[in-house]
PDB file of C-alpha atoms in Angstrom:
ATOM      1  CA  MET A   1      29.100 169.991  44.423  1.00 80.00           C
ATOM      2  CA  LEU A   2      28.643 167.543  47.332  1.00 85.00           C
ATOM      3  CA  ALA A   3      28.471 164.640  44.887  1.00 89.00           C
ATOM      4  CA  ARG A   4      31.787 165.716  43.348  1.00 91.00           C
ATOM      5  CA  LEU A   5      33.380 165.999  46.785  1.00 89.00           C
ATOM      6  CA  ARG A   6      32.108 162.549  47.808  1.00 89.00           C
ATOM      7  CA  ALA A   7      33.606 161.092  44.623  1.00 91.00           C
ATOM      8  CA  HIS A   8      37.038 162.637  45.255  1.00 92.00           C
ATOM      9  CA  PRO A   9      39.497 160.154  46.773  1.00 91.00           C
ATOM     10  CA  GLY A  10      41.112 162.806  48.970  1.00 88.00           C
ATOM     11  CA  VAL A  11      37.879 164.029  50.573  1.00 91.00           C
ATOM     12  CA  ARG A  12      35.915 162.599  53.468  1.00 91.00           C
ATOM     13  CA  LEU A  13      32.584 164.190  54.366  1.00 92.00           C
ATOM     14  CA  LEU A  14      31.532 163.804  57.986  1.00 92.00           C
ATOM     15  CA  ALA A  15      28.242 164.958  59.533  1.00 91.00           C
ATOM     16  CA  ASP A  16      29.044 165.543  63.195  1.00 94.00           C
ATOM     17  CA  HIS A  17      29.090 168.213  65.913  1.00 94.00           C
ATOM     18  CA  VAL A  18      32.502 169.747  66.577  1.00 95.00           C
ATOM     19  CA  THR A  19      32.796 170.269  70.341  1.00 95.00           C
ATOM     20  CA  ALA A  20      36.301 171.691  70.506  1.00 95.00           C
ATOM     21  CA  LEU A  21      39.502 172.413  68.619  1.00 96.00           C
ATOM     22  CA  SER A  22      42.930 171.900  70.132  1.00 96.00           C
ATOM     23  CA  ASP A  23      46.580 172.298  69.103  1.00 96.00           C
ATOM     24  CA  ALA A  24      48.813 169.303  68.491  1.00 95.00           C
ATOM     25  CA  PRO A  25      52.549 168.939  67.844  1.00 94.00           C
ATOM     26  CA  THR A  26      51.972 168.312  64.160  1.00 94.00           C
ATOM     27  CA  GLY A  27      48.927 170.579  63.611  1.00 97.00           C
ATOM     28  CA  ALA A  28      45.492 170.691  65.213  1.00 97.00           C
ATOM     29  CA  VAL A  29      42.728 168.373  66.332  1.00 98.00           C
ATOM     30  CA  ALA A  30      38.963 168.675  65.823  1.00 97.00           C
ATOM     31  CA  HIS A  31      37.030 166.985  68.620  1.00 97.00           C
ATOM     32  CA  THR A  32      33.596 165.802  67.611  1.00 96.00           C
ATOM     33  CA  GLU A  33      30.957 163.853  69.517  1.00 95.00           C
ATOM     34  CA  THR A  34      32.178 160.635  67.965  1.00 94.00           C
ATOM     35  CA  GLU A  35      35.927 160.963  67.174  1.00 95.00           C
ATOM     36  CA  ARG A  36      39.092 163.007  67.159  1.00 96.00           C
ATOM     37  CA  ILE A  37      40.290 164.228  63.738  1.00 96.00           C
ATOM     38  CA  ALA A  38      43.896 165.280  63.449  1.00 96.00           C
ATOM     39  CA  ALA A  39      44.998 167.605  60.621  1.00 96.00           C
ATOM     40  CA  ARG A  40      47.931 169.733  59.615  1.00 97.00           C
ATOM     41  CA  TRP A  41      45.605 172.682  59.181  1.00 98.00           C
ATOM     42  CA  ILE A  42      42.054 173.463  60.389  1.00 98.00           C
ATOM     43  CA  PHE A  43      39.819 176.033  58.707  1.00 98.00           C
ATOM     44  CA  ASP A  44      37.024 177.040  61.022  1.00 97.00           C
ATOM     45  CA  SER A  45      33.923 178.761  59.603  1.00 95.00           C
ATOM     46  CA  ARG A  46      31.789 178.585  62.770  1.00 94.00           C
ATOM     47  CA  LEU A  47      30.702 182.065  63.835  1.00 90.00           C
ATOM     48  CA  ASP A  48      30.837 182.356  67.608  1.00 82.00           C
ATOM     49  CA  PRO A  49      28.107 184.733  68.911  1.00 79.00           C
ATOM     50  CA  ARG A  50      30.574 186.013  71.583  1.00 77.00           C
ATOM     51  CA  ALA A  51      32.537 187.585  68.724  1.00 76.00           C
ATOM     52  CA  LEU A  52      29.639 189.946  67.960  1.00 84.00           C
ATOM     53  CA  HIS A  53      29.358 192.845  70.397  1.00 75.00           C
ATOM     54  CA  GLN A  54      28.553 196.542  70.629  1.00 70.00           C
ATOM     55  CA  SER A  55      31.596 198.592  71.548  1.00 71.00           C
ATOM     56  CA  PRO A  56      32.730 202.220  71.216  1.00 67.00           C
ATOM     57  CA  GLY A  57      33.685 202.968  67.691  1.00 71.00           C
ATOM     58  CA  ARG A  58      32.007 199.864  66.260  1.00 80.00           C
ATOM     59  CA  VAL A  59      28.616 199.335  64.725  1.00 86.00           C
ATOM     60  CA  LEU A  60      26.531 196.146  64.904  1.00 90.00           C
ATOM     61  CA  LEU A  61      23.295 195.931  62.914  1.00 91.00           C
ATOM     62  CA  TRP A  62      21.265 192.979  61.695  1.00 91.00           C
ATOM     63  CA  GLN A  63      20.204 192.109  58.218  1.00 93.00           C
ATOM     64  CA  HIS A  64      16.947 190.174  58.066  1.00 94.00           C
ATOM     65  CA  PHE A  65      16.033 188.630  54.692  1.00 94.00           C
ATOM     66  CA  HIS A  66      13.101 186.733  53.329  1.00 95.00           C
ATOM     67  CA  GLY A  67      13.415 185.297  49.853  1.00 96.00           C
ATOM     68  CA  LEU A  68      10.918 183.574  47.510  1.00 97.00           C
ATOM     69  CA  ARG A  69      11.505 181.675  44.326  1.00 97.00           C
ATOM     70  CA  LEU A  70       8.169 182.076  42.540  1.00 96.00           C
ATOM     71  CA  ARG A  71       6.389 181.503  39.281  1.00 96.00           C
ATOM     72  CA  ILE A  72       3.669 183.865  38.122  1.00 93.00           C
ATOM     73  CA  ASP A  73       0.412 182.604  36.627  1.00 85.00           C
ATOM     74  CA  ASP A  74      -0.769 185.587  34.554  1.00 80.00           C
ATOM     75  CA  GLY A  75       1.880 186.060  31.879  1.00 76.00           C
ATOM     76  CA  PRO A  76       5.517 187.204  31.676  1.00 81.00           C
ATOM     77  CA  ALA A  77       6.612 189.886  34.171  1.00 87.00           C
ATOM     78  CA  PHE A  78      10.390 189.607  34.441  1.00 93.00           C
ATOM     79  CA  ASP A  79      13.312 190.477  32.201  1.00 92.00           C
ATOM     80  CA  PRO A  80      16.038 187.839  32.561  1.00 90.00           C
ATOM     81  CA  ALA A  81      18.599 190.310  31.169  1.00 91.00           C
ATOM     82  CA  CYS A  82      17.848 192.950  33.829  1.00 92.00           C
ATOM     83  CA  PRO A  83      18.290 192.013  37.496  1.00 93.00           C
ATOM     84  CA  ILE A  84      17.007 194.571  39.992  1.00 94.00           C
ATOM     85  CA  TYR A  85      19.359 195.496  42.806  1.00 91.00           C
ATOM     86  CA  MET A  86      18.302 197.384  45.932  1.00 92.00           C
ATOM     87  CA  ASP A  87      14.828 198.614  44.930  1.00 95.00           C
ATOM     88  CA  LEU A  88      14.410 201.222  47.620  1.00 94.00           C
ATOM     89  CA  ARG A  89      10.648 201.556  47.084  1.00 94.00           C
ATOM     90  CA  ALA A  90      10.269 198.968  49.810  1.00 93.00           C
ATOM     91  CA  HIS A  91       9.634 200.894  53.002  1.00 84.00           C
ATOM     92  CA  ASP A  92      10.023 200.516  56.741  1.00 88.00           C
ATOM     93  CA  PRO A  93      10.303 203.573  59.047  1.00 85.00           C
ATOM     94  CA  GLU A  94      12.588 201.680  61.509  1.00 87.00           C
ATOM     95  CA  ALA A  95      14.965 199.993  59.053  1.00 92.00           C
ATOM     96  CA  LEU A  96      16.568 200.339  55.674  1.00 93.00           C
ATOM     97  CA  ALA A  97      14.375 198.146  53.423  1.00 94.00           C
ATOM     98  CA  PHE A  98      14.834 197.116  49.815  1.00 95.00           C
ATOM     99  CA  LEU A  99      14.138 194.417  47.254  1.00 96.00           C
ATOM    100  CA  HIS A 100      16.354 192.295  45.051  1.00 96.00           C
ATOM    101  CA  VAL A 101      14.856 190.654  41.946  1.00 97.00           C
ATOM    102  CA  LEU A 102      16.828 188.061  40.042  1.00 96.00           C
ATOM    103  CA  SER A 103      14.861 186.800  36.985  1.00 95.00           C
ATOM    104  CA  GLU A 104      15.284 183.164  36.015  1.00 94.00           C
ATOM    105  CA  GLY A 105      12.909 183.527  33.062  1.00 93.00           C
ATOM    106  CA  PRO A 106      10.019 185.716  31.918  1.00 94.00           C
ATOM    107  CA  ALA A 107       7.637 184.098  34.460  1.00 94.00           C
ATOM    108  CA  GLN A 108      10.006 182.978  37.234  1.00 96.00           C
ATOM    109  CA  ALA A 109      12.260 184.901  39.625  1.00 97.00           C
ATOM    110  CA  LEU A 110      14.082 184.851  42.969  1.00 97.00           C
ATOM    111  CA  ILE A 111      12.867 187.875  44.995  1.00 97.00           C
ATOM    112  CA  TYR A 112      14.217 189.035  48.357  1.00 96.00           C
ATOM    113  CA  ARG A 113      12.988 191.640  50.790  1.00 96.00           C
ATOM    114  CA  ILE A 114      15.849 192.780  53.037  1.00 95.00           C
ATOM    115  CA  GLU A 115      15.819 195.035  56.070  1.00 94.00           C
ATOM    116  CA  ILE A 116      18.835 196.384  57.911  1.00 94.00           C
ATOM    117  CA  GLY A 117      18.755 198.091  61.275  1.00 87.00           C
ATOM    118  CA  PRO A 118      18.716 197.627  65.057  1.00 82.00           C
ATOM    119  CA  HIS A 119      14.956 196.881  64.903  1.00 78.00           C
ATOM    120  CA  ALA A 120      14.744 195.197  61.483  1.00 81.00           C
ATOM    121  CA  ARG A 121      12.250 192.457  60.849  1.00 84.00           C
ATOM    122  CA  VAL A 122      10.821 190.965  57.695  1.00 84.00           C
ATOM    123  CA  HIS A 123       7.251 189.572  57.752  1.00 84.00           C
ATOM    124  CA  ALA A 124       5.624 187.526  55.033  1.00 85.00           C
ATOM    125  CA  ARG A 125       2.843 190.068  54.606  1.00 89.00           C
ATOM    126  CA  GLU A 126       5.334 192.805  53.844  1.00 92.00           C
ATOM    127  CA  LEU A 127       6.902 190.808  51.033  1.00 94.00           C
ATOM    128  CA  ASP A 128       3.427 189.947  49.679  1.00 94.00           C
ATOM    129  CA  ASP A 129       2.572 193.688  49.714  1.00 95.00           C
ATOM    130  CA  ASP A 130       5.806 194.440  47.778  1.00 96.00           C
ATOM    131  CA  LEU A 131       5.046 191.814  45.162  1.00 95.00           C
ATOM    132  CA  GLN A 132       1.648 193.387  44.539  1.00 95.00           C
ATOM    133  CA  ASN A 133       2.198 197.134  45.072  1.00 95.00           C
ATOM    134  CA  ILE A 134       5.789 197.528  43.845  1.00 96.00           C
ATOM    135  CA  LEU A 135       6.283 194.757  41.284  1.00 95.00           C
ATOM    136  CA  GLY A 136       2.672 194.671  40.173  1.00 93.00           C
ATOM    137  CA  LEU A 137       2.179 190.907  40.513  1.00 94.00           C
ATOM    138  CA  ARG A 138      -1.277 189.485  41.070  1.00 91.00           C
ATOM    139  CA  ARG A 139      -1.014 185.686  41.243  1.00 92.00           C
ATOM    140  CA  TRP A 140       2.028 183.541  41.864  1.00 95.00           C
ATOM    141  CA  GLN A 141       3.164 180.124  43.012  1.00 95.00           C
ATOM    142  CA  VAL A 142       5.883 179.842  45.633  1.00 96.00           C
ATOM    143  CA  LEU A 143       8.448 177.241  44.531  1.00 97.00           C
ATOM    144  CA  ASP A 144      10.904 177.678  47.390  1.00 97.00           C
ATOM    145  CA  HIS A 145      11.658 180.110  50.183  1.00 95.00           C
ATOM    146  CA  GLU A 146      14.514 181.166  52.445  1.00 95.00           C
ATOM    147  CA  ARG A 147      14.669 183.280  55.608  1.00 94.00           C
ATOM    148  CA  GLY A 148      17.631 184.246  57.734  1.00 92.00           C
ATOM    149  CA  ILE A 149      19.575 186.805  59.707  1.00 91.00           C
ATOM    150  CA  LEU A 150      23.151 188.116  59.077  1.00 91.00           C
ATOM    151  CA  PRO A 151      25.305 190.311  61.356  1.00 91.00           C
ATOM    152  CA  MET A 152      26.579 193.504  59.729  1.00 92.00           C
ATOM    153  CA  THR A 153      29.502 195.025  61.600  1.00 90.00           C
ATOM    154  CA  ASP A 154      32.753 196.862  60.989  1.00 85.00           C
ATOM    155  CA  GLN A 155      34.477 195.227  63.940  1.00 85.00           C
ATOM    156  CA  ARG A 156      37.631 193.275  63.344  1.00 84.00           C
ATOM    157  CA  PHE A 157      37.696 189.513  63.545  1.00 88.00           C
ATOM    158  CA  ALA A 158      40.794 187.472  64.499  1.00 90.00           C
ATOM    159  CA  ARG A 159      41.775 185.149  61.673  1.00 94.00           C
ATOM    160  CA  ARG A 160      44.600 183.063  63.155  1.00 96.00           C
ATOM    161  CA  VAL A 161      43.382 181.550  66.447  1.00 94.00           C
ATOM    162  CA  GLY A 162      46.038 178.838  66.860  1.00 95.00           C
ATOM    163  CA  PRO A 163      49.299 177.696  65.369  1.00 97.00           C
ATOM    164  CA  SER A 164      47.396 175.648  62.776  1.00 98.00           C
ATOM    165  CA  THR A 165      43.841 177.104  62.862  1.00 98.00           C
ATOM    166  CA  LEU A 166      42.491 179.824  60.611  1.00 98.00           C
ATOM    167  CA  ARG A 167      39.032 181.284  60.793  1.00 97.00           C
ATOM    168  CA  ILE A 168      37.302 181.621  57.426  1.00 97.00           C
ATOM    169  CA  GLY A 169      33.959 182.719  56.011  1.00 95.00           C
ATOM    170  CA  ASN A 170      31.788 184.900  58.247  1.00 92.00           C
ATOM    171  CA  ALA A 171      33.765 183.804  61.257  1.00 94.00           C
ATOM    172  CA  GLY A 172      36.825 185.329  59.576  1.00 94.00           C
ATOM    173  CA  GLY A 173      35.125 188.608  58.850  1.00 92.00           C
ATOM    174  CA  ARG A 174      34.521 187.881  55.170  1.00 93.00           C
ATOM    175  CA  LEU A 175      30.986 189.283  55.122  1.00 92.00           C
ATOM    176  CA  LYS A 176      31.107 192.873  53.753  1.00 90.00           C
ATOM    177  CA  ALA A 177      29.803 195.175  56.430  1.00 86.00           C
ATOM    178  CA  SER A 178      27.787 197.576  54.337  1.00 83.00           C
ATOM    179  CA  SER A 179      26.079 195.117  52.030  1.00 85.00           C
ATOM    180  CA  GLY A 180      25.924 191.726  53.767  1.00 86.00           C
ATOM    181  CA  TYR A 181      27.603 190.110  50.760  1.00 86.00           C
ATOM    182  CA  ALA A 182      30.192 187.408  51.403  1.00 90.00           C
ATOM    183  CA  LEU A 183      30.506 185.117  48.393  1.00 90.00           C
ATOM    184  CA  THR A 184      33.044 187.041  46.323  1.00 89.00           C
ATOM    185  CA  ARG A 185      35.080 187.925  49.435  1.00 91.00           C
ATOM    186  CA  ILE A 186      35.090 184.239  50.492  1.00 94.00           C
ATOM    187  CA  LEU A 187      36.176 183.160  47.005  1.00 94.00           C
ATOM    188  CA  ALA A 188      38.984 185.705  46.974  1.00 93.00           C
ATOM    189  CA  ASP A 189      40.010 184.591  50.451  1.00 96.00           C
ATOM    190  CA  ASN A 190      40.081 180.954  49.350  1.00 97.00           C
ATOM    191  CA  ARG A 191      42.358 181.847  46.454  1.00 97.00           C
ATOM    192  CA  ALA A 192      44.664 183.812  48.825  1.00 97.00           C
ATOM    193  CA  ILE A 193      44.787 180.891  51.267  1.00 98.00           C
ATOM    194  CA  ALA A 194      45.658 178.453  48.492  1.00 98.00           C
ATOM    195  CA  ALA A 195      48.365 180.799  47.210  1.00 98.00           C
ATOM    196  CA  SER A 196      49.768 181.180  50.679  1.00 98.00           C
ATOM    197  CA  LEU A 197      49.975 177.379  51.117  1.00 98.00           C
ATOM    198  CA  ALA A 198      51.712 176.998  47.749  1.00 98.00           C
ATOM    199  CA  ARG A 199      54.112 179.873  48.293  1.00 97.00           C
ATOM    200  CA  ARG A 200      54.800 179.773  52.055  1.00 97.00           C
ATOM    201  CA  GLY A 201      53.755 176.322  53.158  1.00 97.00           C
ATOM    202  CA  HIS A 202      51.122 177.786  55.537  1.00 98.00           C
ATOM    203  CA  PRO A 203      47.713 179.556  55.033  1.00 98.00           C
ATOM    204  CA  PHE A 204      48.411 182.769  56.988  1.00 98.00           C
ATOM    205  CA  ASP A 205      50.149 185.029  54.412  1.00 97.00           C
ATOM    206  CA  LEU A 206      46.959 186.839  53.491  1.00 96.00           C
ATOM    207  CA  PRO A 207      46.325 190.390  52.122  1.00 93.00           C
ATOM    208  CA  ARG A 208      45.731 193.130  54.651  1.00 88.00           C
ATOM    209  CA  GLU A 209      42.283 194.634  55.079  1.00 82.00           C
ATOM    210  CA  HIS A 210      41.613 197.840  53.119  1.00 80.00           C
ATOM    211  CA  ALA A 211      41.238 200.362  55.962  1.00 77.00           C
ATOM    212  CA  SER A 212      39.468 203.006  53.858  1.00 77.00           C
ATOM    213  CA  LEU A 213      36.818 200.516  52.718  1.00 82.00           C
ATOM    214  CA  ARG A 214      36.185 199.387  56.263  1.00 81.00           C
ATOM    215  CA  LEU A 215      35.932 203.030  57.308  1.00 79.00           C
ATOM    216  CA  LEU A 216      33.328 203.736  54.615  1.00 82.00           C
ATOM    217  CA  ASP A 217      31.414 200.648  55.588  1.00 85.00           C
ATOM    218  CA  GLY A 218      31.331 201.859  59.156  1.00 83.00           C
ATOM    219  CA  VAL A 219      30.140 205.320  58.163  1.00 84.00           C
ATOM    220  CA  LEU A 220      27.248 203.837  56.127  1.00 86.00           C
ATOM    221  CA  LEU A 221      26.327 201.401  58.925  1.00 89.00           C
ATOM    222  CA  GLU A 222      26.280 204.114  61.544  1.00 86.00           C
ATOM    223  CA  ILE A 223      24.021 206.371  59.492  1.00 87.00           C
ATOM    224  CA  ILE A 224      21.679 203.476  58.641  1.00 90.00           C
ATOM    225  CA  GLY A 225      21.465 202.526  62.311  1.00 88.00           C
ATOM    226  CA  ARG A 226      20.780 206.092  63.478  1.00 87.00           C
ATOM    227  CA  ASP A 227      18.446 207.212  60.685  1.00 88.00           C
ATOM    228  CA  PRO A 228      17.243 204.548  58.266  1.00 90.00           C
ATOM    229  CA  PRO A 229      15.451 206.991  55.882  1.00 89.00           C
ATOM    230  CA  LEU A 230      18.637 209.036  55.615  1.00 87.00           C
ATOM    231  CA  GLY A 231      20.525 205.801  54.859  1.00 88.00           C
ATOM    232  CA  ALA A 232      18.049 205.106  52.049  1.00 90.00           C
ATOM    233  CA  ALA A 233      18.530 208.678  50.756  1.00 88.00           C
ATOM    234  CA  LEU A 234      22.318 208.258  50.762  1.00 86.00           C
ATOM    235  CA  LEU A 235      22.136 205.049  48.748  1.00 88.00           C
ATOM    236  CA  ALA A 236      19.615 206.550  46.295  1.00 89.00           C
ATOM    237  CA  GLY A 237      21.924 209.503  45.742  1.00 87.00           C
ATOM    238  CA  LEU A 238      24.866 207.210  45.240  1.00 85.00           C
ATOM    239  CA  PHE A 239      23.064 205.118  42.661  1.00 88.00           C
ATOM    240  CA  ALA A 240      21.854 208.257  40.820  1.00 89.00           C
ATOM    241  CA  ARG A 241      25.338 209.843  40.628  1.00 88.00           C
ATOM    242  CA  CYS A 242      27.733 206.927  40.320  1.00 87.00           C
ATOM    243  CA  ASP A 243      27.961 204.473  37.476  1.00 87.00           C
ATOM    244  CA  ALA A 244      26.990 200.861  38.078  1.00 87.00           C
ATOM    245  CA  PRO A 245      30.457 199.293  37.367  1.00 88.00           C
ATOM    246  CA  THR A 246      32.009 201.427  40.091  1.00 87.00           C
ATOM    247  CA  ILE A 247      29.308 200.503  42.572  1.00 86.00           C
ATOM    248  CA  LEU A 248      29.714 196.803  41.771  1.00 85.00           C
ATOM    249  CA  ARG A 249      33.522 197.078  42.183  1.00 86.00           C
ATOM    250  CA  PHE A 250      32.974 198.732  45.559  1.00 84.00           C
ATOM    251  CA  LEU A 251      30.670 195.853  46.639  1.00 82.00           C
ATOM    252  CA  ASP A 252      33.345 193.390  45.503  1.00 82.00           C
ATOM    253  CA  GLU A 253      36.083 195.535  47.188  1.00 83.00           C
ATOM    254  CA  GLU A 254      37.996 195.889  43.923  1.00 84.00           C
ATOM    255  CA  VAL A 255      38.351 199.694  44.146  1.00 83.00           C
ATOM    256  CA  GLY A 256      41.302 201.860  45.017  1.00 82.00           C
ATOM    257  CA  LEU A 257      41.457 205.012  47.089  1.00 80.00           C
ATOM    258  CA  ARG A 258      40.619 207.249  44.139  1.00 84.00           C
ATOM    259  CA  GLU A 259      37.414 205.383  43.426  1.00 85.00           C
ATOM    260  CA  ILE A 260      36.523 205.325  47.121  1.00 82.00           C
ATOM    261  CA  LEU A 261      36.800 209.138  47.146  1.00 81.00           C
ATOM    262  CA  ARG A 262      34.656 209.295  43.968  1.00 82.00           C
ATOM    263  CA  ILE A 263      31.999 207.196  45.702  1.00 82.00           C
ATOM    264  CA  MET A 264      32.009 209.420  48.785  1.00 78.00           C
ATOM    265  CA  MET A 265      31.836 212.583  46.659  1.00 80.00           C
ATOM    266  CA  ALA A 266      28.824 211.123  44.796  1.00 80.00           C
ATOM    267  CA  MET A 267      26.778 210.869  47.950  1.00 77.00           C
ATOM    268  CA  PRO A 268      24.490 213.618  49.294  1.00 75.00           C
ATOM    269  CA  HIS A 269      24.854 215.026  52.834  1.00 72.00           C
ATOM    270  CA  LYS A 270      28.618 215.372  52.532  1.00 68.00           C
ATOM    271  CA  PRO A 271      29.082 217.330  55.822  1.00 61.00           C
ATOM    272  CA  LEU A 272      27.355 214.525  57.717  1.00 67.00           C
ATOM    273  CA  LEU A 273      29.481 211.926  55.976  1.00 68.00           C
ATOM    274  CA  ALA A 274      32.682 213.854  56.602  1.00 70.00           C
ATOM    275  CA  TRP A 275      31.885 214.355  60.332  1.00 61.00           C
ATOM    276  CA  THR A 276      30.867 210.730  60.797  1.00 71.00           C
ATOM    277  CA  GLY A 277      33.949 209.540  58.905  1.00 67.00           C
ATOM    278  CA  LEU A 278      36.268 211.742  60.982  1.00 67.00           C
ATOM    279  CA  ARG A 279      34.797 210.547  64.228  1.00 65.00           C
ATOM    280  CA  ARG A 280      35.023 206.918  63.099  1.00 64.00           C
ATOM    281  CA  ALA A 281      38.591 207.369  61.900  1.00 65.00           C
ATOM    282  CA  LEU A 282      39.589 208.642  65.370  1.00 63.00           C
ATOM    283  CA  ALA A 283      37.831 205.623  66.905  1.00 62.00           C
ATOM    284  CA  TRP A 284      39.698 203.392  64.432  1.00 58.00           C
ATOM    285  CA  LEU A 285      43.050 204.780  65.611  1.00 60.00           C
ATOM    286  CA  ARG A 286      42.073 203.945  69.160  1.00 60.00           C
ATOM    287  CA  ARG A 287      40.694 200.543  68.214  1.00 57.00           C
ATOM    288  CA  PRO A 288      41.373 197.498  70.409  1.00 54.00           C
ATOM    289  CA  ARG A 289      43.033 194.456  69.000  1.00 50.00           C
ATOM    290  CA  ALA A 290      40.913 191.897  67.245  1.00 46.00           C
ATOM    291  CA  MET A 291      39.136 189.645  69.664  1.00 44.00           C
ATOM    292  CA  ALA A 292      40.585 186.147  69.618  1.00 43.00           C
ATOM    293  CA  LEU A 293      38.099 183.693  71.093  1.00 42.00           C
ATOM    294  CA  PRO A 294      38.334 179.994  71.868  1.00 43.00           C
ATOM    295  CA  ALA A 295      37.015 177.953  68.964  1.00 42.00           C
ATOM    296  CA  SER A 296      35.179 175.375  71.055  1.00 38.00           C
ATOM    297  CA  ARG A 297      31.708 176.899  70.961  1.00 40.00           C
ATOM    298  CA  PRO A 298      29.518 176.098  67.951  1.00 37.00           C
ATOM    299  CA  ALA A 299      27.905 178.818  65.924  1.00 35.00           C
ATOM    300  CA  GLN A 300      24.354 179.847  66.811  1.00 36.00           C
ATOM    301  CA  ILE A 301      23.779 182.242  63.933  1.00 36.00           C
ATOM    302  CA  ARG A 302      22.470 181.100  60.637  1.00 37.00           C
ATOM    303  CA  GLN A 303      24.862 181.711  57.812  1.00 34.00           C
TER     304      GLN A 303
END
């Protein structure tokens, strides 16, 4: 992708540190350590840590992930036609823990251990234990690895932070609160931005957030934060009672109100869900405006 961008005559790639953004009569200016770059529009994906905060009616948890791309030495163990999503046999009493397994061939796979919660951590020995005790692997070679942290929150993020500046990506709230997924939301947002530019001549005519989806995200996050084993039980009940296409559409936010209600009815512990949802709906009605922050501070959180 970078090679294609470098070859495009209308693209200039610059590796520099953006120290500030400012408005200009004809657009906006990005100030770096070496130059000033003027543009009609600026799309800012830097996530400012000051935008993440605990507040009444909002939930902030952290997703810690550790991924390995590995090849096994003792015969085929993976089915490339059958990815494993949220294997809840992974366990941690202080966090919601699960595995993802994406097979790249019978003897090679990308495997993640993920933990979500206020005290979540992922250690290498835990992933090694999962490989042996859950997936039944004995010997493997690590080809590559990845480790990181993502914020999971139902708070609102300001998108337009200047006459010509739009926050995008995680900084624009594109990470789905209850799953930590962002790619499909970012791609959909990119299409909406391009359509707005073509139709309106500016990038700000974007679809409104789906309030019921954000409410359900907040309910799940609150329960996971308060009682991780109960959060695991809720998800296990959902997967057992709801078909996979509906769950995947929910993760991609391609469901309507009727399907959202079906998802909620498929979960166990309905009185707890209803009470938590009512309390969060009242908090939603009393919500403050989205926090608009200056765009001059660089992101400190790995994305």
